[in-house]
Short mmCIF file of C-alpha atoms and ligand atoms in Angstrom, two decimals:
data_model
loop_
_atom_site.label_atom_id
_atom_site.label_comp_id
_atom_site.label_asym_id
_atom_site.label_seq_id
_atom_site.Cartn_x
_atom_site.Cartn_y
_atom_site.Cartn_z
CA UNK A 1 -32.99 -63.92 3.17
CA UNK A 2 -34.48 -64.80 -0.16
CA UNK A 3 -33.59 -62.55 -3.09
CA UNK A 4 -37.17 -62.32 -4.29
CA UNK A 5 -38.20 -59.43 -2.05
CA UNK A 6 -38.72 -55.96 -3.47
CA UNK A 7 -36.29 -53.10 -2.71
CA UNK A 8 -38.32 -51.57 0.13
CA UNK A 9 -38.32 -54.93 1.89
CA UNK A 10 -34.62 -55.58 1.28
CA UNK A 11 -33.82 -52.15 2.73
CA UNK A 12 -35.42 -53.16 6.02
CA UNK A 13 -34.83 -56.91 6.12
CA UNK A 14 -32.03 -57.83 3.71
CA UNK A 15 -28.88 -59.32 5.20
CA UNK A 16 -30.14 -59.22 8.80
CA UNK A 17 -28.22 -61.84 10.77
CA UNK A 18 -29.23 -61.86 14.42
CA UNK A 19 -26.88 -62.97 17.18
CA UNK A 20 -28.06 -65.50 19.77
CA UNK A 21 -29.47 -62.58 21.80
CA UNK A 22 -32.24 -62.09 19.24
CA UNK A 23 -31.80 -58.32 19.00
CA UNK A 24 -34.34 -56.46 16.81
CA UNK A 25 -31.90 -53.91 15.42
CA UNK A 26 -28.65 -55.03 13.85
CA UNK A 27 -25.85 -55.51 16.40
CA UNK A 28 -22.87 -53.17 16.31
CA UNK A 29 -19.69 -55.24 16.56
CA UNK A 30 -17.26 -52.43 17.29
CA UNK A 31 -14.21 -54.66 17.37
CA UNK A 32 -11.01 -54.64 15.38
CA UNK A 33 -10.13 -58.30 15.98
CA UNK A 34 -11.57 -61.72 16.86
CA UNK A 35 -10.36 -64.54 19.12
CA UNK A 36 -10.01 -68.24 18.40
CA UNK A 37 -10.86 -71.23 20.61
CA UNK A 38 -7.50 -72.82 19.84
CA UNK A 39 -4.32 -72.40 17.85
CA UNK A 40 -5.71 -75.05 15.51
CA UNK A 41 -8.83 -72.96 14.88
CA UNK A 42 -6.70 -69.92 14.08
CA UNK A 43 -4.63 -72.01 11.65
CA UNK A 44 -7.73 -73.42 9.97
CA UNK A 45 -9.17 -69.91 9.66
CA UNK A 46 -6.07 -68.59 7.93
CA UNK A 47 -6.04 -71.62 5.62
CA UNK A 48 -9.64 -70.79 4.66
CA UNK A 49 -10.73 -74.24 5.87
CA UNK A 50 -13.38 -72.77 8.18
CA UNK A 51 -15.33 -69.52 8.19
CA UNK A 52 -14.32 -67.33 11.11
CA UNK A 53 -13.86 -63.58 11.31
CA UNK A 54 -10.16 -62.68 11.50
CA UNK A 55 -9.71 -58.93 11.48
CA UNK A 56 -12.05 -56.03 10.67
CA UNK A 57 -9.81 -54.81 7.84
CA UNK A 58 -11.00 -57.98 6.02
CA UNK A 59 -14.53 -58.39 7.34
CA UNK A 60 -16.69 -57.69 10.40
CA UNK A 61 -20.16 -59.02 11.31
CA UNK A 62 -21.76 -55.55 11.17
CA UNK A 63 -20.18 -54.62 7.83
CA UNK A 64 -21.21 -58.06 6.50
CA UNK A 65 -24.88 -57.28 7.18
CA UNK A 66 -24.59 -54.03 5.22
CA UNK A 67 -22.69 -55.73 2.39
CA UNK A 68 -25.36 -58.40 2.08
CA UNK A 69 -28.17 -55.85 2.21
CA UNK A 70 -26.59 -53.73 -0.54
CA UNK A 71 -25.87 -56.78 -2.72
CA UNK A 72 -29.50 -57.94 -2.42
CA UNK A 73 -30.75 -54.43 -3.17
CA UNK A 74 -28.52 -54.02 -6.23
CA UNK A 75 -28.96 -57.57 -7.52
CA UNK A 76 -25.17 -58.04 -7.34
CA UNK A 77 -23.36 -61.23 -6.35
CA UNK A 78 -21.11 -59.51 -3.83
CA UNK A 79 -20.51 -56.13 -2.20
CA UNK A 80 -17.49 -54.77 -0.34
CA UNK A 81 -17.60 -51.62 1.78
CA UNK A 82 -14.96 -48.91 1.82
CA UNK A 83 -14.15 -45.98 4.09
CA UNK A 84 -15.37 -43.39 1.56
CA UNK A 85 -16.90 -43.19 -1.89
CA UNK A 86 -13.52 -42.19 -3.31
CA UNK A 87 -11.88 -45.22 -1.69
CA UNK A 88 -14.53 -47.30 -3.49
CA UNK A 89 -13.81 -45.76 -6.90
CA UNK A 90 -10.07 -45.97 -6.33
CA UNK A 91 -10.21 -49.63 -5.25
CA UNK A 92 -12.41 -50.62 -8.19
CA UNK A 93 -9.97 -49.06 -10.66
CA UNK A 94 -6.58 -49.75 -9.08
CA UNK A 95 -7.36 -53.36 -8.16
CA UNK A 96 -8.04 -54.09 -11.83
CA UNK A 97 -5.87 -51.84 -14.02
CA UNK A 98 -2.20 -52.35 -14.81
CA UNK A 99 0.51 -50.54 -16.76
CA UNK A 100 -0.37 -50.23 -20.43
CA UNK A 101 -4.14 -50.48 -19.88
CA UNK A 102 -6.57 -47.95 -21.34
CA UNK A 103 -9.52 -46.54 -19.44
CA UNK A 104 -12.29 -44.57 -21.14
CA UNK A 105 -14.40 -42.27 -18.98
CA UNK A 106 -17.18 -39.75 -19.36
CA UNK A 107 -15.84 -36.23 -18.88
CA UNK A 108 -18.58 -35.22 -16.44
CA UNK A 109 -17.21 -36.99 -13.36
CA UNK A 110 -17.00 -36.20 -9.67
CA UNK A 111 -13.87 -34.02 -9.24
CA UNK A 112 -11.72 -36.60 -7.44
CA UNK A 113 -12.56 -39.30 -10.03
CA UNK A 114 -11.32 -36.88 -12.67
CA UNK A 115 -8.07 -36.44 -10.70
CA UNK A 116 -7.50 -40.20 -10.40
CA UNK A 117 -7.81 -40.59 -14.18
CA UNK A 118 -5.97 -37.48 -15.30
CA UNK A 119 -3.23 -37.34 -12.65
CA UNK A 120 -2.82 -40.58 -10.67
CA UNK A 121 -3.29 -43.31 -13.30
CA UNK A 122 -0.77 -41.84 -15.79
CA UNK A 123 1.95 -42.17 -13.11
CA UNK A 124 1.49 -45.93 -13.42
CA UNK A 125 1.35 -45.92 -17.21
CA UNK A 126 -2.42 -46.29 -17.37
CA UNK A 127 -3.91 -44.16 -20.12
CA UNK A 128 -7.18 -42.35 -19.44
CA UNK A 129 -9.30 -40.91 -22.21
CA UNK A 130 -12.32 -38.66 -21.67
CA UNK A 131 -15.38 -38.51 -23.88
CA UNK A 132 -18.57 -36.45 -23.75
CA UNK A 133 -20.84 -38.92 -21.97
CA UNK A 134 -23.97 -37.93 -23.89
CA UNK A 135 -22.29 -38.39 -27.30
CA UNK A 136 -22.46 -42.03 -28.41
CA UNK A 137 -20.24 -41.23 -31.41
CA UNK A 138 -17.38 -40.31 -29.07
CA UNK A 139 -17.85 -43.49 -27.04
CA UNK A 140 -17.82 -45.49 -30.28
CA UNK A 141 -14.59 -43.86 -31.46
CA UNK A 142 -12.83 -44.26 -28.09
CA UNK A 143 -13.97 -47.88 -27.76
CA UNK A 144 -12.95 -48.87 -31.29
CA UNK A 145 -9.57 -49.72 -29.68
CA UNK A 146 -9.16 -52.24 -26.86
CA UNK A 147 -9.82 -50.87 -23.36
CA UNK A 148 -9.66 -52.42 -19.89
CA UNK A 149 -12.27 -50.30 -18.14
CA UNK A 150 -14.98 -47.72 -18.64
CA UNK A 151 -15.94 -45.37 -15.80
CA UNK A 152 -19.04 -43.23 -15.98
CA UNK A 153 -21.50 -41.33 -13.86
CA UNK A 154 -25.17 -40.97 -14.83
CA UNK A 155 -26.78 -38.59 -14.03
CA UNK A 156 -23.57 -36.60 -13.72
CA UNK A 157 -22.48 -34.07 -11.16
CA UNK A 158 -23.47 -31.24 -11.38
CA UNK A 159 -25.09 -30.88 -14.84
CA UNK A 160 -27.29 -34.01 -14.62
CA UNK A 161 -26.11 -35.28 -17.99
CA UNK A 162 -27.04 -38.87 -18.78
CA UNK A 163 -25.12 -41.72 -20.38
CA UNK A 164 -27.02 -44.36 -22.36
CA UNK A 165 -26.00 -47.35 -20.22
CA UNK A 166 -27.02 -50.28 -22.49
CA UNK A 167 -25.46 -48.65 -25.58
CA UNK A 168 -22.15 -47.80 -23.87
CA UNK A 169 -21.98 -51.19 -22.11
CA UNK A 170 -22.30 -52.93 -25.48
CA UNK A 171 -19.48 -50.87 -27.02
CA UNK A 172 -17.34 -51.34 -23.89
CA UNK A 173 -17.76 -55.10 -23.82
CA UNK A 174 -16.84 -55.35 -27.49
CA UNK A 175 -13.62 -53.46 -26.64
CA UNK A 176 -12.92 -55.87 -23.77
CA UNK A 177 -13.67 -53.37 -21.00
CA UNK A 178 -15.39 -53.77 -17.64
CA UNK A 179 -18.02 -51.08 -17.13
CA UNK A 180 -17.92 -49.26 -13.78
CA UNK A 181 -20.92 -47.05 -12.99
CA UNK A 182 -20.87 -44.45 -10.21
CA UNK A 183 -24.57 -44.62 -9.33
CA UNK A 184 -24.57 -42.10 -6.49
CA UNK A 185 -26.95 -39.57 -8.05
CA UNK A 186 -29.56 -42.18 -9.03
CA UNK A 187 -29.28 -44.40 -5.93
CA UNK A 188 -30.02 -48.14 -6.30
CA UNK A 189 -33.74 -47.29 -6.22
CA UNK A 190 -33.94 -45.13 -9.36
CA UNK A 191 -31.49 -46.87 -11.70
CA UNK A 192 -30.24 -50.47 -11.90
CA UNK A 193 -26.90 -50.38 -13.75
CA UNK A 194 -26.22 -54.14 -13.55
CA UNK A 195 -29.49 -54.84 -15.38
CA UNK A 196 -28.53 -52.22 -17.99
CA UNK A 197 -25.17 -53.82 -18.80
CA UNK A 198 -22.73 -52.55 -16.15
CA UNK A 199 -20.26 -54.95 -14.51
CA UNK A 200 -19.38 -52.98 -11.38
CA UNK A 201 -21.38 -50.38 -9.44
CA UNK A 202 -19.83 -47.95 -6.95
CA UNK A 203 -21.47 -45.77 -4.31
CA UNK A 204 -20.59 -43.09 -1.87
CA UNK A 205 -22.78 -44.19 1.06
CA UNK A 206 -22.04 -40.71 2.45
CA UNK A 207 -24.87 -39.38 0.29
CA UNK A 208 -28.45 -40.75 0.21
CA UNK A 209 -27.67 -44.03 1.99
CA UNK A 210 -26.58 -42.37 5.23
CA UNK A 211 -28.88 -39.56 4.16
CA UNK A 212 -28.57 -37.60 7.37
CA UNK A 213 -25.09 -36.18 6.99
CA UNK A 214 -23.29 -38.29 9.61
CA UNK A 215 -20.79 -40.72 8.11
CA UNK A 216 -18.43 -41.14 5.18
CA UNK A 217 -18.51 -44.47 3.39
CA UNK A 218 -18.38 -46.26 0.06
CA UNK A 219 -19.41 -49.53 -1.56
CA UNK A 220 -18.32 -51.57 -4.58
CA UNK A 221 -20.60 -54.23 -6.07
CA UNK A 222 -19.83 -56.80 -8.74
CA UNK A 223 -19.55 -60.46 -9.67
CA UNK A 224 -18.37 -63.04 -7.14
CA UNK A 225 -15.38 -63.83 -9.33
CA UNK A 226 -14.19 -60.22 -9.73
CA UNK A 227 -14.80 -59.32 -6.07
CA UNK A 228 -13.08 -62.43 -4.71
CA UNK A 229 -10.18 -62.64 -7.14
CA UNK A 230 -9.45 -59.00 -7.96
CA UNK A 231 -10.99 -56.61 -5.44
CA UNK A 232 -10.58 -58.57 -2.19
CA UNK A 233 -6.79 -59.13 -2.33
CA UNK A 234 -6.40 -55.41 -3.09
CA UNK A 235 -8.53 -54.17 -0.19
CA UNK A 236 -7.29 -56.75 2.33
CA UNK A 237 -3.76 -55.54 1.75
CA UNK A 238 -4.26 -51.81 1.15
CA UNK A 239 -6.84 -51.27 3.92
CA UNK A 240 -9.67 -48.93 2.85
CA UNK A 241 -12.15 -50.73 5.17
CA UNK A 242 -15.31 -49.06 6.45
CA UNK A 243 -15.64 -48.74 10.22
CA UNK A 244 -18.29 -51.08 11.69
CA UNK A 245 -19.72 -48.03 13.43
CA UNK A 246 -20.24 -46.25 10.12
CA UNK A 247 -21.72 -49.42 8.62
CA UNK A 248 -24.21 -49.57 11.49
CA UNK A 249 -25.21 -45.93 10.93
CA UNK A 250 -25.71 -46.61 7.22
CA UNK A 251 -27.83 -49.67 8.07
CA UNK A 252 -30.13 -47.39 10.07
CA UNK A 253 -30.16 -44.91 7.17
CA UNK A 254 -31.11 -47.57 4.63
CA UNK A 255 -34.27 -48.54 6.50
CA UNK A 256 -35.77 -45.21 5.39
CA UNK A 257 -33.97 -44.84 2.02
CA UNK A 258 -37.03 -45.49 -0.11
CA UNK A 259 -39.27 -43.15 1.89
CA UNK A 260 -36.64 -40.44 1.73
CA UNK A 261 -35.66 -40.79 -1.93
CA UNK A 262 -39.29 -40.97 -3.10
CA UNK A 263 -40.17 -37.81 -1.16
CA UNK A 264 -37.00 -35.99 -2.22
CA UNK A 265 -37.78 -36.80 -5.87
CA UNK A 266 -41.30 -35.42 -5.50
CA UNK A 267 -39.91 -32.26 -3.89
CA UNK A 268 -37.20 -31.92 -6.57
CA UNK A 269 -39.70 -32.29 -9.44
CA UNK A 270 -41.95 -29.59 -7.92
CA UNK A 271 -38.96 -27.28 -7.39
CA UNK A 272 -37.72 -27.81 -10.96
CA UNK A 273 -41.18 -26.83 -12.25
CA UNK A 274 -41.28 -23.78 -9.98
CA UNK A 275 -37.79 -22.59 -11.03
CA UNK A 276 -38.54 -23.01 -14.74
CA UNK A 277 -41.29 -20.39 -14.43
CA UNK A 278 -39.06 -17.76 -12.86
CA UNK A 279 -37.65 -14.95 -15.00
CA UNK A 280 -34.40 -14.85 -12.95
CA UNK A 281 -33.49 -18.39 -14.07
CA UNK A 282 -31.91 -18.94 -17.49
CA UNK A 283 -32.33 -22.74 -17.60
CA UNK A 284 -33.33 -25.64 -15.37
CA UNK A 285 -31.89 -29.14 -15.67
CA UNK A 286 -33.97 -31.97 -14.23
CA UNK A 287 -33.94 -35.36 -15.98
CA UNK A 288 -37.69 -35.98 -15.75
CA UNK A 289 -38.69 -32.58 -17.15
CA UNK A 290 -39.62 -32.76 -20.86
CA UNK A 291 -37.18 -29.88 -21.57
CA UNK A 292 -34.15 -31.90 -20.33
CA UNK A 293 -32.04 -32.60 -23.45
CA UNK A 294 -32.06 -36.35 -22.67
CA UNK A 295 -35.57 -36.65 -21.26
CA UNK A 296 -36.41 -39.74 -23.35
CA UNK A 297 -33.31 -41.56 -22.08
CA UNK A 298 -34.05 -40.50 -18.49
CA UNK A 299 -37.54 -41.99 -18.67
CA UNK A 300 -36.13 -45.17 -20.23
CA UNK A 301 -33.36 -45.85 -17.74
CA UNK A 302 -34.43 -44.16 -14.51
CA UNK A 303 -37.65 -44.67 -12.55
CA UNK A 304 -37.79 -41.04 -11.34
CA UNK A 305 -35.93 -37.80 -11.99
CA UNK A 306 -33.67 -37.85 -8.94
CA UNK A 307 -33.15 -35.65 -5.91
CA UNK A 308 -31.00 -32.91 -7.50
CA UNK A 309 -31.95 -29.91 -9.60
CA UNK A 310 -29.35 -27.79 -11.39
CA UNK A 311 -30.09 -24.34 -12.76
CA UNK A 312 -28.44 -21.19 -14.09
CA UNK A 313 -29.18 -17.90 -12.39
CA UNK A 314 -29.12 -15.01 -14.90
CA UNK A 315 -26.32 -12.53 -14.24
CA UNK A 316 -23.48 -14.96 -13.53
CA UNK A 317 -21.56 -15.38 -10.31
CA UNK A 318 -22.68 -12.11 -8.78
CA UNK A 319 -26.39 -12.90 -9.03
CA UNK A 320 -25.89 -16.59 -8.16
CA UNK A 321 -24.07 -15.55 -4.97
CA UNK A 322 -26.75 -12.97 -4.14
CA UNK A 323 -29.39 -15.67 -4.60
CA UNK A 324 -27.55 -18.20 -2.43
CA UNK A 325 -26.82 -15.65 0.29
CA UNK A 326 -30.51 -14.70 0.36
CA UNK A 327 -31.60 -18.29 1.12
CA UNK A 328 -32.76 -18.72 4.71
CA UNK A 329 -33.93 -22.32 4.88
CA UNK A 330 -31.69 -23.99 2.28
CA UNK A 331 -28.07 -24.26 3.46
CA UNK A 332 -24.97 -23.55 1.41
CA UNK A 333 -22.96 -26.79 1.38
CA UNK A 334 -21.12 -29.02 -1.08
CA UNK A 335 -22.70 -32.26 0.20
CA UNK A 336 -25.76 -33.89 -1.35
CA UNK A 337 -28.38 -36.53 -0.71
CA UNK A 338 -29.00 -35.15 2.79
CA UNK A 339 -32.38 -34.71 4.45
CA UNK A 340 -31.52 -30.99 4.60
CA UNK A 341 -31.70 -29.11 1.29
CA UNK A 342 -28.26 -27.89 0.23
CA UNK A 343 -27.21 -25.39 -2.43
CA UNK A 344 -23.79 -25.46 -4.12
CA UNK A 345 -22.06 -23.10 -6.54
CA UNK A 346 -19.95 -25.63 -8.49
CA UNK A 347 -17.72 -23.16 -10.38
CA UNK A 348 -16.23 -21.78 -7.14
CA UNK A 349 -16.33 -24.92 -4.96
CA UNK A 350 -16.62 -28.54 -6.14
CA UNK A 351 -15.40 -27.75 -9.67
CA UNK A 352 -13.07 -24.79 -8.98
CA UNK A 353 -9.96 -26.86 -9.74
CA UNK A 354 -11.04 -27.53 -13.30
CA UNK A 355 -9.69 -25.23 -15.99
CA UNK A 356 -12.18 -22.64 -17.23
CA UNK A 357 -12.43 -24.36 -20.65
CA UNK A 358 -13.12 -27.71 -19.03
CA UNK A 359 -15.92 -26.19 -16.95
CA UNK A 360 -17.34 -24.59 -20.08
CA UNK A 361 -17.14 -27.94 -21.88
CA UNK A 362 -19.18 -29.51 -19.06
CA UNK A 363 -21.73 -26.70 -19.28
CA UNK A 364 -20.94 -25.28 -15.83
CA UNK A 365 -21.37 -21.51 -15.96
CA UNK A 366 -20.68 -18.79 -13.39
CA UNK A 367 -24.42 -18.73 -12.70
CA UNK A 368 -24.86 -22.50 -12.21
CA UNK A 369 -26.33 -23.59 -8.87
CA UNK A 370 -26.80 -27.25 -7.87
CA UNK A 371 -29.61 -27.87 -5.41
CA UNK A 372 -29.72 -31.12 -3.45
CA UNK A 373 -33.37 -31.29 -2.46
CA UNK A 374 -34.12 -32.52 1.05
CA UNK A 375 -37.08 -33.55 3.13
CA UNK A 376 -38.42 -30.20 4.32
CA UNK A 377 -42.02 -29.37 3.37
CA UNK A 378 -41.78 -28.51 -0.32
CA UNK A 379 -44.00 -25.44 0.20
CA UNK A 380 -41.42 -24.04 2.64
CA UNK A 381 -38.59 -24.80 0.20
CA UNK A 382 -40.40 -23.08 -2.68
CA UNK A 383 -41.14 -20.05 -0.47
CA UNK A 384 -37.46 -19.83 0.47
CA UNK A 385 -36.35 -20.06 -3.17
CA UNK A 386 -39.00 -17.52 -4.21
CA UNK A 387 -37.91 -15.05 -1.54
CA UNK A 388 -34.26 -15.39 -2.55
CA UNK A 389 -35.15 -14.87 -6.22
CA UNK A 390 -37.30 -11.86 -5.31
CA UNK A 391 -34.31 -10.45 -3.46
CA UNK A 392 -32.17 -10.48 -6.60
CA UNK A 393 -34.77 -9.46 -9.15
CA UNK A 394 -34.95 -5.87 -7.91
CA UNK A 395 -32.49 -3.41 -9.41
CA UNK A 396 -29.72 -5.34 -11.18
CA UNK A 397 -26.34 -4.99 -9.48
CA UNK A 398 -24.05 -2.34 -10.96
CA UNK A 399 -22.02 -3.85 -13.78
CA UNK A 400 -20.97 -0.64 -15.52
CA UNK A 401 -17.28 -1.36 -15.05
CA UNK A 402 -17.44 -4.60 -17.08
C1 PLP B 1 -19.60 -37.82 -3.14
C2 PLP B 1 -19.34 -38.54 -4.38
C3 PLP B 1 -18.20 -39.36 -4.53
C4 PLP B 1 -17.17 -39.49 -3.44
O1 PLP B 1 -17.69 -39.96 -2.25
P1 PLP B 1 -17.01 -39.64 -0.81
O2 PLP B 1 -17.81 -40.47 0.12
O3 PLP B 1 -17.14 -38.17 -0.60
O4 PLP B 1 -15.57 -40.05 -0.89
C5 PLP B 1 -18.02 -40.01 -5.72
N1 PLP B 1 -18.91 -39.88 -6.74
C6 PLP B 1 -20.01 -39.11 -6.64
C7 PLP B 1 -20.94 -39.01 -7.79
C8 PLP B 1 -20.26 -38.42 -5.46
O5 PLP B 1 -21.35 -37.64 -5.37
#
């Protein structure tokens, strides 16, 4: 497939490699191993003299189709799939870093990424340093010393804080660092990190790419040299491979990614506007709303505002819980990017393990709710949110004891 096609076309056509049966849909090669015509062919395969699949921990024809599709979509030289998004982040970092290296990361990271940097890497003598992702001065200070890697998420989970990708990439490269961007919230359709200066992009395919809540998966994309020389030996030997079955499910998900993400963004924008008018809500964060603190950056580096809306319910945990419990259509769940709209209370679930001060530093309050907007009719979603807000705006709950 030529690389000149637009994303919607790549999502449907990119990487397709039909077998001699001429199947329309991609074939599912649910096999762990492969056979050789002769002992000589096996030897030549292991010597890399011929191309032949060896073992699905290394590569599999179904996962290859998905890898090629994602690489074409992202504009990356190569992609490798992993069993989960966290396996992808872990492999990108651990395949590259060594004792004595420094890594600089934005503070507003997915919880497990935070754990890898603050708890796992120090065991191997790798120093992690966190900065406020929105503060270029902090990036500048941290990257005034040599660093091996930068890891950041933009927009971040759950406060939808942005990092200025070109500015940070420039500082990182001057410090000698590779820039790794976790692009899950934006998806490859709304933000193109490699064109904005990143070296490596990671995804949890569990989110929008599957998009229908079925499989766990991850992907790492980067240059041919880094993937072949650094990432591949690490994953061949440590084994975080994605199942061909999961790759096949994600292939089916990707065919509708653009339709879904475009509609979810339209729904999210309408919901953000609706919430901002409600007296029960203290603040709404949505990157494409003019009142987002980094609206200008959002418009510059993203092509739409995304599929998530984060907001603070007045009255803290008690009112946030009453609101969530009063939802009938929207489900309470910690997942995101699903066709079903999902509401999360970060302070007591996804971010409960962070210290109170760290949550406060990220801007997560007891009233913060993250809404992953799905594909239901937006009028039904707004009615559900309105009814739940009406349910809490009656007599305020008794707080005399506080
Ligand atoms: C979900 C998520 C991950 C981890 O992905 P899993 O597939 O759950 O392992 C990493 N980063 C971000 C931003 C995520 O939303």
